[in-house]
Amino acid sequence: MSHEATNWAIKQRGLKPTTKIVLWHLCDRFNPDYGCFPSQDRLAHDCEISRSTLNDHLGQLEAVGLLRRVPRLDPVTKRQLPTRYILGFEPGFTPVAVVPCPETGHGQDQDVESRDSTDVCDDDAMADALPCPDFGHGDEASPVSDFSAEPCPENPESRVRISDTNPVREPLSKPVKEEEGAQAREAISDEVFGNLIEALGLDPAALPGWWQGWPPRLHVQRWRDELGLTEAEIIATAEASRQEHPEPPDGPKALDRAMQRAAQRKVEDAGRKRRKAKTAPATKPITDLPAFYADLVNSDRYLPVSAISNTMRDAMLARGLVTPERLRERGVR
């Protein structure tokens, strides 16, 4: 990074915002000792634009004489090396010869005399000039490709730049639908679907359009997977829906409400069962107190001395439920 280079980029005037951003990032990658060699992928990532847009702005910067691109190839492997960007502030910089455009005046007068603004672009005079960045006046040859005719082994087909302004590739709708149809057919068997058709009173030989193909099977699959209904519950709900609507439904969507209500009832029933299972069984009331206390005295469980009154002691002795010796052992006087 060079602060002098970035300051030079900031001081440039008359550029479009994105073009100036490209110039600034180029200067940010400039090394005073080695120069500027960023790859197009790196530069496009820094500027947050596509490579196609990047090349357009690089061409504009080169056209107005702020940089010069020097393509490089490895002399042995013929592989493309990162482009050398020579910036306008570097010593010995010589911009590419550009004839100014009559409409906007872009470019610099170097080899061709200045023209009157009312003249039109002459094809012969513009033959060796780079195109104007706004109107494209000048040579129709691409200012980007200055490579030799011998192709790079990695890109032997062509050196034409491929536009990648839309790097996101949307999936085709047909293969996705075919995949969903295969999943629906595998998830819902023909037997289950046939039982559903029979429960709804539909004629398998003359099904309405909404019941044909894989979409209705996918609908049934959603009832099962998203609502939590079993295949048997789906068929039972379909049969019950005929009581309110005797006519067979035109499509599976007409059963959504019925399936949602069935799923809600299933959840509520499960909640009631869980609450009932957690409820502790009710204890039986003690109706025979002497027998209860006698069982406590005759056992080895803890017995407080004050737990048994004199009346209860006499009642247990009168009925022969305990012996006086046992009472004395348990500390009951």
GROMACS .gro file of C-alpha atoms in nm:
model
  333
    1MET     CA    1   0.000   0.000   0.000
    2SER     CA    2   0.124   0.350  -0.087
    3HIS     CA    3  -0.031   0.657   0.073
    4GLU     CA    4   0.116   0.879  -0.198
    5ALA     CA    5  -0.049   0.663  -0.465
    6THR     CA    6  -0.391   0.665  -0.298
    7ASN     CA    7  -0.368   1.041  -0.241
    8TRP     CA    8  -0.292   1.084  -0.611
    9ALA     CA    9  -0.602   0.876  -0.697
   10ILE     CA   10  -0.822   1.087  -0.468
   11LYS     CA   11  -0.708   1.409  -0.636
   12GLN     CA   12  -0.820   1.298  -0.983
   13ARG     CA   13  -1.132   1.479  -1.107
   14GLY     CA   14  -1.390   1.417  -1.378
   15LEU     CA   15  -1.425   1.042  -1.319
   16LYS     CA   16  -1.738   0.845  -1.251
   17PRO     CA   17  -1.766   0.720  -0.891
   18THR     CA   18  -1.706   0.354  -0.974
   19THR     CA   19  -1.418   0.439  -1.206
   20LYS     CA   20  -1.255   0.638  -0.929
   21ILE     CA   21  -1.304   0.348  -0.686
   22VAL     CA   22  -1.123   0.118  -0.931
   23LEU     CA   23  -0.838   0.368  -0.961
   24TRP     CA   24  -0.813   0.402  -0.581
   25HIS     CA   25  -0.796   0.025  -0.528
   26LEU     CA   26  -0.532  -0.002  -0.798
   27CYS     CA   27  -0.324   0.259  -0.615
   28ASP     CA   28  -0.391   0.080  -0.286
   29ARG     CA   29  -0.225  -0.228  -0.439
   30PHE     CA   30   0.073  -0.027  -0.567
   31ASN     CA   31   0.414  -0.112  -0.425
   32PRO     CA   32   0.681   0.160  -0.468
   33ASP     CA   33   0.953  -0.100  -0.522
   34TYR     CA   34   0.775  -0.355  -0.741
   35GLY     CA   35   0.476  -0.183  -0.902
   36CYS     CA   36   0.110  -0.279  -0.929
   37PHE     CA   37   0.016  -0.640  -1.015
   38PRO     CA   38  -0.329  -0.723  -0.867
   39SER     CA   39  -0.523  -1.003  -1.030
   40GLN     CA   40  -0.861  -0.927  -1.183
   41ASP     CA   41  -1.034  -1.150  -0.929
   42ARG     CA   42  -0.870  -0.962  -0.641
   43LEU     CA   43  -0.945  -0.621  -0.791
   44ALA     CA   44  -1.307  -0.711  -0.869
   45HIS     CA   45  -1.350  -0.840  -0.513
   46ASP     CA   46  -1.204  -0.519  -0.365
   47CYS     CA   47  -1.428  -0.297  -0.579
   48GLU     CA   48  -1.734  -0.525  -0.532
   49ILE     CA   49  -1.805  -0.537  -0.905
   50SER     CA   50  -1.791  -0.808  -1.169
   51ARG     CA   51  -1.484  -0.869  -1.385
   52SER     CA   52  -1.674  -0.751  -1.693
   53THR     CA   53  -1.759  -0.418  -1.528
   54LEU     CA   54  -1.403  -0.392  -1.396
   55ASN     CA   55  -1.258  -0.420  -1.747
   56ASP     CA   56  -1.494  -0.148  -1.868
   57HIS     CA   57  -1.369   0.093  -1.603
   58LEU     CA   58  -1.005  -0.004  -1.662
   59GLY     CA   59  -1.056   0.080  -2.028
   60GLN     CA   60  -1.194   0.421  -1.932
   61LEU     CA   61  -0.898   0.492  -1.704
   62GLU     CA   62  -0.660   0.392  -1.981
   63ALA     CA   63  -0.851   0.604  -2.234
   64VAL     CA   64  -0.819   0.921  -2.024
   65GLY     CA   65  -0.447   0.861  -1.969
   66LEU     CA   66  -0.441   0.769  -1.600
   67LEU     CA   67  -0.292   0.422  -1.642
   68ARG     CA   68  -0.149   0.183  -1.897
   69ARG     CA   69  -0.194  -0.193  -1.895
   70VAL     CA   70   0.094  -0.418  -1.992
   71PRO     CA   71  -0.021  -0.780  -2.046
   72ARG     CA   72   0.241  -1.040  -1.959
   73LEU     CA   73   0.296  -1.404  -2.051
   74ASP     CA   74   0.536  -1.656  -1.907
   75PRO     CA   75   0.792  -1.706  -2.187
   76VAL     CA   76   0.828  -2.077  -2.110
   77THR     CA   77   0.481  -2.200  -2.020
   78LYS     CA   78   0.287  -1.935  -2.215
   79ARG     CA   79   0.064  -1.895  -1.915
   80GLN     CA   80  -0.096  -1.560  -1.849
   81LEU     CA   81   0.066  -1.362  -1.569
   82PRO     CA   82  -0.101  -1.081  -1.372
   83THR     CA   83  -0.127  -0.765  -1.578
   84ARG     CA   84   0.123  -0.489  -1.496
   85TYR     CA   85  -0.060  -0.163  -1.429
   86ILE     CA   86   0.158   0.146  -1.488
   87LEU     CA   87  -0.005   0.438  -1.308
   88GLY     CA   88   0.006   0.799  -1.422
   89PHE     CA   89   0.233   0.923  -1.140
   90GLU     CA   90   0.509   0.666  -1.200
   91PRO     CA   91   0.832   0.799  -1.352
   92GLY     CA   92   0.851   0.753  -1.729
   93PHE     CA   93   0.476   0.695  -1.765
   94THR     CA   94   0.357   0.731  -2.124
   95PRO     CA   95  -0.019   0.702  -2.178
   96VAL     CA   96  -0.168   0.510  -2.467
   97ALA     CA   97  -0.223   0.739  -2.767
   98VAL     CA   98  -0.588   0.838  -2.766
   99VAL     CA   99  -0.773   1.068  -3.005
  100PRO     CA  100  -1.028   1.283  -2.820
  101CYS     CA  101  -1.395   1.215  -2.884
  102PRO     CA  102  -1.568   1.517  -3.048
  103GLU     CA  103  -1.879   1.485  -2.828
  104THR     CA  104  -1.712   1.473  -2.485
  105GLY     CA  105  -1.346   1.552  -2.540
  106HIS     CA  106  -1.227   1.235  -2.360
  107GLY     CA  107  -0.869   1.142  -2.433
  108GLN     CA  108  -0.550   1.337  -2.497
  109ASP     CA  109  -0.420   1.503  -2.811
  110GLN     CA  110  -0.095   1.327  -2.896
  111ASP     CA  111  -0.067   1.206  -3.255
  112VAL     CA  112  -0.373   1.365  -3.414
  113GLU     CA  113  -0.448   1.735  -3.429
  114SER     CA  114  -0.738   1.875  -3.233
  115ARG     CA  115  -1.067   1.887  -3.418
  116ASP     CA  116  -1.353   2.132  -3.415
  117SER     CA  117  -1.641   2.024  -3.190
  118THR     CA  118  -1.882   2.032  -3.484
  119ASP     CA  119  -1.690   1.767  -3.681
  120VAL     CA  120  -1.799   1.407  -3.676
  121CYS     CA  121  -1.566   1.114  -3.607
  122ASP     CA  122  -1.366   1.020  -3.917
  123ASP     CA  123  -1.311   0.643  -3.946
  124ASP     CA  124  -0.969   0.676  -4.115
  125ALA     CA  125  -0.831   0.916  -3.858
  126MET     CA  126  -0.965   0.704  -3.570
  127ALA     CA  127  -0.832   0.373  -3.700
  128ASP     CA  128  -0.538   0.359  -3.458
  129ALA     CA  129  -0.713   0.514  -3.159
  130LEU     CA  130  -0.867   0.359  -2.853
  131PRO     CA  131  -1.247   0.403  -2.827
  132CYS     CA  132  -1.401   0.682  -2.624
  133PRO     CA  133  -1.530   0.537  -2.295
  134ASP     CA  134  -1.875   0.696  -2.335
  135PHE     CA  135  -1.950   0.666  -2.707
  136GLY     CA  136  -1.707   0.402  -2.829
  137HIS     CA  137  -1.561   0.619  -3.108
  138GLY     CA  138  -1.233   0.487  -3.240
  139ASP     CA  139  -1.093   0.146  -3.324
  140GLU     CA  140  -1.342  -0.138  -3.289
  141ALA     CA  141  -1.070  -0.374  -3.172
  142SER     CA  142  -1.076  -0.454  -2.803
  143PRO     CA  143  -0.837  -0.238  -2.596
  144VAL     CA  144  -0.811  -0.515  -2.341
  145SER     CA  145  -0.656  -0.801  -2.537
  146ASP     CA  146  -0.297  -0.712  -2.627
  147PHE     CA  147  -0.171  -1.071  -2.608
  148SER     CA  148   0.006  -1.252  -2.882
  149ALA     CA  149  -0.177  -1.489  -3.112
  150GLU     CA  150  -0.038  -1.794  -2.934
  151PRO     CA  151  -0.307  -1.901  -2.686
  152CYS     CA  152  -0.256  -1.969  -2.316
  153PRO     CA  153  -0.275  -2.343  -2.240
  154GLU     CA  154  -0.541  -2.277  -1.978
  155ASN     CA  155  -0.766  -2.079  -2.216
  156PRO     CA  156  -0.698  -2.217  -2.567
  157GLU     CA  157  -1.047  -2.160  -2.703
  158SER     CA  158  -1.073  -1.782  -2.698
  159ARG     CA  159  -0.951  -1.467  -2.529
  160VAL     CA  160  -1.287  -1.294  -2.559
  161ARG     CA  161  -1.396  -1.165  -2.221
  162ILE     CA  162  -1.698  -1.347  -2.084
  163SER     CA  163  -1.944  -1.123  -1.910
  164ASP     CA  164  -2.018  -1.236  -1.557
  165THR     CA  165  -2.243  -0.952  -1.447
  166ASN     CA  166  -2.484  -1.211  -1.309
  167PRO     CA  167  -2.264  -1.469  -1.135
  168VAL     CA  168  -2.565  -1.628  -0.965
  169ARG     CA  169  -2.703  -1.913  -1.173
  170GLU     CA  170  -3.069  -1.983  -1.104
  171PRO     CA  171  -3.164  -2.352  -1.117
  172LEU     CA  172  -3.393  -2.461  -1.395
  173SER     CA  173  -3.754  -2.508  -1.289
  174LYS     CA  174  -3.818  -2.828  -1.480
  175PRO     CA  175  -3.549  -3.047  -1.320
  176VAL     CA  176  -3.651  -2.922  -0.975
  177LYS     CA  177  -4.015  -3.011  -1.036
  178GLU     CA  178  -3.919  -3.352  -1.170
  179GLU     CA  179  -3.712  -3.415  -0.857
  180GLU     CA  180  -4.003  -3.311  -0.634
  181GLY     CA  181  -4.233  -3.541  -0.828
  182ALA     CA  182  -3.996  -3.835  -0.780
  183GLN     CA  183  -3.976  -3.765  -0.407
  184ALA     CA  184  -4.354  -3.744  -0.380
  185ARG     CA  185  -4.402  -4.072  -0.565
  186GLU     CA  186  -4.149  -4.245  -0.340
  187ALA     CA  187  -4.294  -4.101  -0.019
  188ILE     CA  188  -4.663  -4.179  -0.087
  189SER     CA  189  -4.727  -4.528  -0.217
  190ASP     CA  190  -4.980  -4.606  -0.486
  191GLU     CA  191  -5.179  -4.811  -0.236
  192VAL     CA  192  -5.216  -4.525   0.011
  193PHE     CA  193  -5.301  -4.276  -0.261
  194GLY     CA  194  -5.553  -4.519  -0.409
  195ASN     CA  195  -5.719  -4.564  -0.069
  196LEU     CA  196  -5.743  -4.186  -0.034
  197ILE     CA  197  -5.904  -4.154  -0.378
  198GLU     CA  198  -6.153  -4.426  -0.285
  199ALA     CA  199  -6.233  -4.260   0.051
  200LEU     CA  200  -6.309  -3.934  -0.129
  201GLY     CA  201  -6.541  -4.103  -0.377
  202LEU     CA  202  -6.334  -4.012  -0.681
  203ASP     CA  203  -6.326  -4.223  -0.996
  204PRO     CA  204  -5.965  -4.340  -1.054
  205ALA     CA  205  -6.034  -4.364  -1.427
  206ALA     CA  206  -6.153  -4.003  -1.453
  207LEU     CA  207  -5.966  -3.799  -1.193
  208PRO     CA  208  -6.002  -3.419  -1.197
  209GLY     CA  209  -5.694  -3.227  -1.308
  210TRP     CA  210  -5.591  -3.130  -0.954
  211TRP     CA  211  -5.572  -3.497  -0.854
  212GLN     CA  212  -5.351  -3.604  -1.143
  213GLY     CA  213  -4.972  -3.638  -1.144
  214TRP     CA  214  -4.734  -3.588  -0.851
  215PRO     CA  215  -4.862  -3.257  -0.698
  216PRO     CA  216  -5.149  -3.421  -0.502
  217ARG     CA  217  -4.907  -3.682  -0.364
  218LEU     CA  218  -4.681  -3.401  -0.248
  219HIS     CA  219  -4.982  -3.247  -0.076
  220VAL     CA  220  -5.053  -3.573   0.105
  221GLN     CA  221  -4.686  -3.594   0.203
  222ARG     CA  222  -4.709  -3.250   0.364
  223TRP     CA  223  -5.014  -3.356   0.565
  224ARG     CA  224  -4.810  -3.644   0.697
  225ASP     CA  225  -4.472  -3.477   0.753
  226GLU     CA  226  -4.571  -3.122   0.849
  227LEU     CA  227  -4.900  -3.183   1.031
  228GLY     CA  228  -4.790  -3.510   1.188
  229LEU     CA  229  -5.082  -3.723   1.065
  230THR     CA  230  -5.037  -4.089   0.988
  231GLU     CA  231  -5.150  -4.226   0.653
  232ALA     CA  232  -5.441  -4.404   0.826
  233GLU     CA  233  -5.546  -4.079   0.998
  234ILE     CA  234  -5.534  -3.894   0.664
  235ILE     CA  235  -5.767  -4.148   0.504
  236ALA     CA  236  -6.001  -4.144   0.807
  237THR     CA  237  -6.015  -3.763   0.799
  238ALA     CA  238  -6.090  -3.771   0.427
  239GLU     CA  239  -6.380  -4.011   0.487
  240ALA     CA  240  -6.516  -3.793   0.770
  241SER     CA  241  -6.501  -3.483   0.551
  242ARG     CA  242  -6.760  -3.639   0.318
  243GLN     CA  243  -7.022  -3.596   0.592
  244GLU     CA  244  -7.000  -3.217   0.565
  245HIS     CA  245  -6.925  -3.209   0.193
  246PRO     CA  246  -7.077  -3.510   0.014
  247GLU     CA  247  -6.938  -3.403  -0.323
  248PRO     CA  248  -6.577  -3.514  -0.386
  249PRO     CA  249  -6.331  -3.224  -0.354
  250ASP     CA  250  -6.192  -3.071  -0.672
  251GLY     CA  251  -5.836  -3.085  -0.539
  252PRO     CA  252  -5.629  -3.174  -0.233
  253LYS     CA  253  -5.617  -2.811  -0.119
  254ALA     CA  254  -5.987  -2.834  -0.032
  255LEU     CA  255  -5.893  -3.079   0.246
  256ASP     CA  256  -5.630  -2.859   0.410
  257ARG     CA  257  -5.868  -2.723   0.673
  258ALA     CA  258  -5.996  -3.067   0.765
  259MET     CA  259  -5.641  -3.203   0.795
  260GLN     CA  260  -5.535  -2.907   1.010
  261ARG     CA  261  -5.827  -2.962   1.246
  262ALA     CA  262  -5.746  -3.333   1.268
  263ALA     CA  263  -5.384  -3.251   1.352
  264GLN     CA  264  -5.497  -3.002   1.619
  265ARG     CA  265  -5.724  -3.262   1.778
  266LYS     CA  266  -5.439  -3.510   1.777
  267VAL     CA  267  -5.214  -3.266   1.960
  268GLU     CA  268  -5.485  -3.185   2.217
  269ASP     CA  269  -5.559  -3.554   2.280
  270ALA     CA  270  -5.191  -3.626   2.330
  271GLY     CA  271  -5.169  -3.337   2.580
  272ARG     CA  272  -5.468  -3.467   2.778
  273LYS     CA  273  -5.316  -3.814   2.795
  274ARG     CA  274  -4.987  -3.675   2.923
  275ARG     CA  275  -5.162  -3.467   3.189
  276LYS     CA  276  -5.370  -3.767   3.295
  277ALA     CA  277  -5.061  -3.987   3.324
  278LYS     CA  278  -4.887  -3.731   3.541
  279THR     CA  279  -5.183  -3.700   3.782
  280ALA     CA  280  -5.113  -3.898   4.102
  281PRO     CA  281  -5.374  -4.159   4.194
  282ALA     CA  282  -5.613  -4.043   4.465
  283THR     CA  283  -5.542  -4.195   4.811
  284LYS     CA  284  -5.819  -4.384   4.984
  285PRO     CA  285  -5.957  -4.215   5.296
  286ILE     CA  286  -5.876  -4.381   5.631
  287THR     CA  287  -6.202  -4.519   5.769
  288ASP     CA  288  -6.069  -4.747   6.046
  289LEU     CA  289  -5.834  -4.538   6.260
  290PRO     CA  290  -5.768  -4.804   6.529
  291ALA     CA  291  -5.661  -5.055   6.262
  292PHE     CA  292  -5.442  -4.788   6.096
  293TYR     CA  293  -5.260  -4.700   6.418
  294ALA     CA  294  -5.234  -5.066   6.519
  295ASP     CA  295  -5.058  -5.142   6.193
  296LEU     CA  296  -4.821  -4.852   6.268
  297VAL     CA  297  -4.750  -4.980   6.622
  298ASN     CA  298  -4.687  -5.338   6.510
  299SER     CA  299  -4.446  -5.226   6.235
  300ASP     CA  300  -4.097  -5.090   6.271
  301ARG     CA  301  -4.179  -4.752   6.117
  302TYR     CA  302  -4.118  -4.433   6.307
  303LEU     CA  303  -4.389  -4.360   6.565
  304PRO     CA  304  -4.396  -4.035   6.764
  305VAL     CA  305  -4.495  -4.087   7.129
  306SER     CA  306  -4.769  -3.826   7.110
  307ALA     CA  307  -4.921  -3.973   6.793
  308ILE     CA  308  -5.157  -4.208   6.979
  309SER     CA  309  -5.401  -4.068   7.231
  310ASN     CA  310  -5.529  -4.255   7.536
  311THR     CA  311  -5.865  -4.306   7.367
  312MET     CA  312  -5.700  -4.461   7.060
  313ARG     CA  313  -5.482  -4.683   7.284
  314ASP     CA  314  -5.786  -4.814   7.471
  315ALA     CA  315  -5.971  -4.878   7.143
  316MET     CA  316  -5.682  -5.084   7.001
  317LEU     CA  317  -5.651  -5.286   7.328
  318ALA     CA  318  -6.027  -5.345   7.341
  319ARG     CA  319  -6.026  -5.488   6.991
  320GLY     CA  320  -5.712  -5.691   7.051
  321LEU     CA  321  -5.525  -5.521   6.770
  322VAL     CA  322  -5.212  -5.469   6.984
  323THR     CA  323  -5.071  -5.605   7.309
  324PRO     CA  324  -4.972  -5.402   7.614
  325GLU     CA  325  -4.614  -5.529   7.580
  326ARG     CA  326  -4.593  -5.397   7.221
  327LEU     CA  327  -4.727  -5.062   7.328
  328ARG     CA  328  -4.464  -5.035   7.601
  329GLU     CA  329  -4.193  -5.130   7.350
  330ARG     CA  330  -4.308  -4.849   7.120
  331GLY     CA  331  -4.314  -4.603   7.411
  332VAL     CA  332  -4.692  -4.570   7.434
  333ARG     CA  333  -4.810  -4.544   7.797
   0.00000   0.00000   0.00000
